[in-house]
XYZ file of C-alpha atoms in Angstrom:
388
model
C 0.112 -0.038 0.079
C 2.511 2.315 0.701
C 4.604 1.842 -2.591
C 1.227 2.454 -4.487
C 1.060 5.453 -2.376
C 4.396 6.296 -3.203
C 4.032 5.675 -6.893
C 0.429 7.804 -7.104
C 2.099 11.125 -5.512
C 5.242 10.725 -7.518
C 6.417 14.533 -6.931
C 7.887 14.704 -10.272
C 4.544 14.131 -11.712
C 2.900 16.452 -9.503
C 5.084 19.432 -8.816
C 7.468 21.439 -11.136
C 11.158 20.232 -11.011
C 13.316 21.138 -8.189
C 9.960 21.057 -5.643
C 8.759 18.297 -3.282
C 6.202 17.591 -1.124
C 8.461 18.266 2.053
C 8.866 21.816 0.680
C 5.374 22.637 1.080
C 4.846 20.530 4.348
C 6.781 22.884 6.323
C 5.620 26.361 5.431
C 6.418 29.381 7.796
C 4.554 29.965 10.745
C 0.877 31.794 9.838
C 1.360 30.433 6.271
C -0.944 27.222 4.890
C -0.549 25.480 1.685
C -3.383 23.384 0.086
C -2.863 19.714 1.565
C -4.952 16.677 -0.030
C -6.488 16.146 4.045
C -8.344 19.663 3.471
C -10.426 17.364 0.744
C -12.301 15.420 3.249
C -13.604 18.150 4.825
C -15.455 18.391 1.915
C -17.601 14.760 2.377
C -19.196 15.775 5.694
C -20.057 19.306 4.021
C -21.762 18.005 1.447
C -24.011 15.860 3.721
C -25.046 19.145 5.563
C -25.543 21.080 2.239
C -27.685 17.813 0.939
C -29.851 18.011 4.436
C -30.262 21.970 4.109
C -31.294 20.922 0.618
C -33.980 18.746 1.595
C -35.170 21.003 4.616
C -35.445 23.786 2.033
C -37.529 22.163 -0.653
C -39.496 21.168 2.134
C -40.599 24.284 3.344
C -39.126 27.417 1.292
C -39.326 26.246 -1.883
C -42.869 24.457 -1.336
C -44.163 27.704 0.111
C -42.921 29.485 -2.916
C -44.727 26.873 -5.493
C -47.818 26.813 -3.101
C -48.230 30.671 -3.922
C -47.360 30.404 -7.538
C -50.398 27.819 -7.416
C -48.373 24.907 -8.600
C -49.979 21.959 -8.318
C -48.290 18.813 -6.589
C -49.871 16.146 -8.605
C -48.838 14.567 -12.203
C -52.118 15.470 -13.644
C -54.505 12.676 -15.534
C -53.656 9.271 -14.464
C -54.221 6.228 -15.934
C -57.714 4.447 -15.428
C -57.289 1.228 -12.922
C -56.807 -1.901 -15.262
C -55.400 -5.486 -13.747
C -54.459 -6.491 -17.418
C -52.147 -3.250 -18.475
C -51.023 -2.897 -14.985
C -49.469 -6.379 -14.390
C -47.786 -5.775 -18.394
C -46.583 -2.591 -17.080
C -44.620 -3.862 -14.223
C -43.844 -7.127 -15.331
C -43.020 -6.954 -19.059
C -42.985 -3.616 -20.357
C -43.377 0.306 -20.037
C -43.260 0.610 -23.302
C -45.165 -1.853 -25.563
C -44.165 -2.199 -29.079
C -46.561 -2.885 -32.083
C -46.961 -6.560 -31.214
C -47.857 -6.013 -27.607
C -50.207 -3.661 -28.549
C -52.404 -5.236 -30.652
C -52.374 -8.368 -28.868
C -53.754 -6.112 -25.820
C -55.995 -4.347 -27.866
C -57.935 -7.543 -28.790
C -57.767 -9.077 -25.244
C -59.335 -6.128 -23.976
C -61.235 -4.939 -27.135
C -60.094 -1.497 -26.529
C -58.222 0.591 -29.623
C -54.818 0.187 -30.147
C -54.784 4.427 -29.568
C -56.545 3.934 -26.217
C -54.111 1.217 -25.189
C -51.014 3.728 -25.918
C -53.041 6.456 -24.107
C -53.131 4.414 -21.039
C -49.508 3.482 -21.009
C -48.760 7.131 -21.852
C -50.747 8.262 -18.423
C -49.248 5.320 -16.838
C -46.132 6.431 -16.990
C -46.470 9.537 -16.433
C -47.943 8.717 -12.870
C -44.469 7.763 -12.187
C -42.894 10.611 -13.095
C -42.202 14.149 -10.782
C -44.930 16.800 -10.580
C -44.478 20.347 -11.588
C -44.178 21.163 -8.094
C -41.015 18.681 -7.417
C -39.403 20.440 -10.361
C -39.730 23.704 -9.132
C -38.477 22.866 -5.679
C -35.414 21.222 -7.179
C -34.672 24.308 -9.632
C -35.282 26.809 -6.642
C -32.918 24.646 -4.783
C -30.035 24.808 -7.469
C -31.130 28.323 -8.579
C -30.537 29.682 -4.869
C -27.123 27.810 -4.396
C -25.614 29.074 -7.674
C -26.492 32.572 -7.655
C -25.099 32.440 -3.786
C -22.128 30.764 -4.514
C -21.725 33.070 -7.822
C -22.117 36.255 -5.430
C -19.357 35.093 -2.961
C -17.146 33.974 -5.498
C -17.174 37.121 -7.423
C -16.903 38.936 -3.723
C -13.565 36.873 -3.620
C -12.054 37.173 -6.567
C -12.786 40.893 -6.571
C -10.296 41.364 -4.234
C -7.905 39.291 -5.634
C -4.974 40.107 -7.685
C -5.243 37.424 -9.840
C -8.414 38.328 -11.434
C -7.034 41.625 -12.726
C -3.524 39.632 -13.866
C -3.767 36.211 -14.289
C -0.030 35.745 -14.279
C -0.975 36.097 -10.331
C -1.956 32.555 -10.652
C 1.646 31.632 -11.274
C 4.303 34.251 -9.660
C 5.460 32.147 -7.002
C 3.791 29.086 -8.162
C 3.447 26.582 -6.007
C 4.565 28.479 -2.752
C 1.125 30.299 -2.898
C -0.397 30.706 0.258
C -4.052 29.051 0.999
C -6.765 31.894 2.647
C -9.518 31.322 4.156
C -11.855 32.598 1.545
C -10.097 30.661 -0.957
C -10.327 27.452 1.364
C -14.401 28.267 1.754
C -14.640 28.536 -1.760
C -12.945 25.523 -3.254
C -14.113 23.382 -0.281
C -17.920 24.499 -0.583
C -17.770 23.727 -4.672
C -16.127 20.586 -3.986
C -19.130 19.636 -1.363
C -21.985 20.766 -3.516
C -20.472 18.816 -6.404
C -20.557 15.691 -3.752
C -23.670 16.266 -2.646
C -25.429 16.203 -6.159
C -23.506 12.746 -6.494
C -25.677 11.901 -3.308
C -28.906 13.259 -4.250
C -28.704 11.878 -7.832
C -30.454 8.877 -6.270
C -33.505 10.656 -4.778
C -33.367 13.577 -7.576
C -35.902 13.323 -10.574
C -34.731 10.528 -12.781
C -33.696 11.349 -16.436
C -32.407 9.331 -19.379
C -29.323 10.917 -18.756
C -28.548 9.893 -15.128
C -25.423 7.905 -15.825
C -24.005 10.543 -17.977
C -24.609 13.132 -15.085
C -23.179 10.771 -12.483
C -20.139 10.557 -14.807
C -20.183 14.340 -15.094
C -20.188 14.886 -11.737
C -17.464 12.326 -10.496
C -15.296 13.907 -12.849
C -15.927 17.102 -11.851
C -15.078 16.371 -8.139
C -11.820 14.820 -9.525
C -10.809 18.178 -11.402
C -11.901 20.179 -8.478
C -9.382 17.939 -6.444
C -6.740 17.548 -8.875
C -6.283 21.109 -9.331
C -6.552 21.458 -5.452
C -3.683 18.678 -4.531
C -1.415 20.508 -6.806
C -2.087 23.903 -5.628
C -3.654 25.475 -8.751
C -6.388 26.732 -6.729
C -5.958 30.059 -8.146
C -6.673 29.594 -11.553
C -8.934 27.081 -10.672
C -11.211 29.473 -8.412
C -11.388 31.546 -11.834
C -12.985 28.742 -13.802
C -14.973 27.946 -11.147
C -16.799 31.458 -11.379
C -16.806 31.579 -15.279
C -18.953 28.462 -15.201
C -21.019 29.824 -12.136
C -22.216 32.947 -14.186
C -24.969 31.248 -16.133
C -26.127 28.217 -14.004
C -28.562 30.385 -12.021
C -29.686 32.403 -15.021
C -31.088 29.026 -16.650
C -32.528 27.855 -13.566
C -34.299 30.892 -12.697
C -35.699 30.242 -16.811
C -36.947 27.029 -15.348
C -38.112 28.569 -12.501
C -40.250 31.200 -14.556
C -41.373 28.430 -16.884
C -42.725 26.152 -14.406
C -44.898 29.038 -12.912
C -46.069 30.134 -16.538
C -44.317 33.145 -17.175
C -43.615 32.642 -20.678
C -42.411 35.904 -21.541
C -39.977 36.197 -18.616
C -38.798 32.540 -19.033
C -37.951 33.534 -22.930
C -36.420 36.576 -21.374
C -33.910 34.912 -18.827
C -33.293 32.269 -21.645
C -32.071 34.981 -23.948
C -29.866 36.353 -21.150
C -28.700 32.979 -20.340
C -27.276 31.810 -23.847
C -25.881 35.467 -23.982
C -24.074 34.930 -20.679
C -23.305 31.439 -21.743
C -21.858 32.496 -25.165
C -19.549 35.200 -23.953
C -18.188 33.097 -20.987
C -17.483 29.940 -22.523
C -16.803 31.005 -26.141
C -14.971 34.148 -25.207
C -13.859 34.468 -21.506
C -12.498 30.693 -21.158
C -10.503 30.784 -23.868
C -8.943 33.744 -23.902
C -8.430 34.557 -20.661
C -8.045 31.129 -18.765
C -6.697 28.811 -21.213
C -4.402 31.950 -22.729
C -2.778 31.878 -18.955
C -2.735 28.392 -17.985
C -0.958 27.315 -21.529
C 1.074 30.048 -22.185
C 1.539 32.634 -19.124
C 1.980 29.464 -16.978
C 4.557 28.043 -19.596
C 6.538 30.863 -19.551
C 6.713 31.489 -15.645
C 6.668 27.863 -14.110
C 7.326 25.680 -17.365
C 5.646 22.633 -18.230
C 5.372 19.181 -15.914
C 3.388 16.291 -16.342
C 0.466 17.051 -14.259
C 0.364 20.550 -16.131
C 0.032 18.683 -18.963
C -3.047 16.889 -17.950
C -4.326 20.090 -16.350
C -4.435 21.571 -19.496
C -5.715 18.796 -21.594
C -8.639 18.382 -19.569
C -9.276 21.728 -19.889
C -8.914 21.904 -23.845
C -11.780 18.987 -23.617
C -13.724 21.334 -21.589
C -13.514 23.764 -24.271
C -14.425 21.125 -27.222
C -17.535 20.337 -24.642
C -18.570 24.381 -24.792
C -18.095 24.540 -28.240
C -20.533 21.395 -29.090
C -23.088 22.600 -26.153
C -22.863 26.098 -27.555
C -24.149 24.882 -30.906
C -26.703 23.047 -29.440
C -27.703 25.918 -27.452
C -27.818 28.236 -30.568
C -30.318 25.623 -32.573
C -32.820 25.696 -29.896
C -32.663 29.659 -29.889
C -32.780 29.845 -33.860
C -35.946 27.698 -33.785
C -37.233 29.752 -30.899
C -37.018 32.785 -32.552
C -38.346 31.183 -36.107
C -41.443 29.438 -34.438
C -41.966 31.620 -31.680
C -41.920 29.136 -29.411
C -39.503 26.248 -28.014
C -39.145 22.893 -29.403
C -39.931 19.668 -26.635
C -37.081 18.002 -25.306
C -36.197 14.616 -25.566
C -35.277 14.619 -22.043
C -38.458 16.160 -20.801
C -39.985 14.278 -17.502
C -43.393 13.809 -18.954
C -44.243 12.921 -22.302
C -46.179 14.922 -24.899
C -49.481 13.751 -25.965
C -49.231 15.793 -29.248
C -48.394 13.010 -31.023
C -51.818 11.066 -30.024
C -54.523 14.006 -29.318
C -55.053 16.038 -32.383
C -56.985 18.537 -30.314
C -53.312 19.776 -29.045
C -52.121 22.487 -30.515
C -48.833 21.533 -33.020
C -46.893 24.942 -33.176
C -46.411 24.418 -28.935
C -45.995 21.170 -27.796
C -48.115 20.568 -24.801
C -47.999 17.803 -22.317
C -50.235 15.403 -20.158
C -48.947 16.560 -17.154
C -51.526 19.504 -16.672
C -54.662 20.231 -18.572
C -53.302 23.308 -19.757
C -50.250 21.537 -20.524
C -46.751 23.170 -19.834
C -45.008 25.100 -22.870
C -41.962 23.756 -24.779
C -40.077 26.269 -23.048
C -39.635 23.907 -20.226
C -38.296 21.469 -22.621
C -36.148 24.022 -24.058
C -34.092 24.662 -20.695
C -34.092 21.275 -19.318
C -32.171 20.358 -22.654
C -30.237 23.296 -22.248
C -29.190 22.625 -18.688
C -28.113 18.899 -19.505
C -26.229 19.706 -22.418
C -24.925 23.104 -21.624
C -24.276 23.372 -18.478
C -24.112 19.929 -16.565
C -21.950 18.460 -18.661
C -19.437 21.695 -19.677
C -19.046 22.764 -15.885
C -16.705 21.657 -13.642
């Protein structure tokens, strides 16, 4: 075990030439450098954040949802039917044409009626708008608070105004209380997302999101272990800048404030493009790749860190393209398209009375306009997958 630990923490991988772990373990009085042990603090803090979230959603977010008259039910329910229920629970939730034809003959129902039953039955197991509102309100609150904290902290930090300060004196850079709290809270939040993913709204990209959260935790921990926390705070802040805006748009959609939702989505899109396609490459990648090369010089973990940041930029480009496509469709149609990740299935294909311009859902009698799907797609594709 000792040999494995020594191999993993090889100084020639983690640290610049002529720097050892011993150099960082005994700083001057009153000075402290990042230590891997600090990261373990995030685990109990993550449980605390998860507990706060449960209380927040149960009382504060629920009260807000009720004040906005957001329903707690799931809308139309499937009529009781023992035969279809047995098929649904034991065989398949999405019967193919063969099953549909057989059930239609067995029950003397039209195939379309059987399809509708299965759609309503699937929707019974899916979260209500009230549940989604509470989840989004929690994320909006956290993202807004951590972004505000990050801006206030970085405003007083020299590396915000001159990114070369991220590398002056590296790796002998002091970890201040503000810097430590910012990093550990962010890390704890993503740990809490990993915990809560098993109780949150289940979506089709569950595994992808789990891997994303795991990768995010790894990136934050990696940058802390080799004391790249200064540039790490810049990366965190850039990614946090648009998160709360999209959650705000989703809240407006759940509350059926369509114009506000559209406006917030436009603002989110603009901020996303500016932060991910302009500020991130021009400001941060320039610093990590060129300024650090000139001041510190490359070494193995430096290469790994920069490769990961470049992969992140590729993701930014991909998801920016997807957001742009959605935004163009919204402008051309005046509405937004339905999202394949939508928690509630659209009934427009089977119910001709539903307007085709804005796909409605069987979630409520009035239906939810497509902006909800629009926001959900953007969140999954543009924020969650491409943030730390």
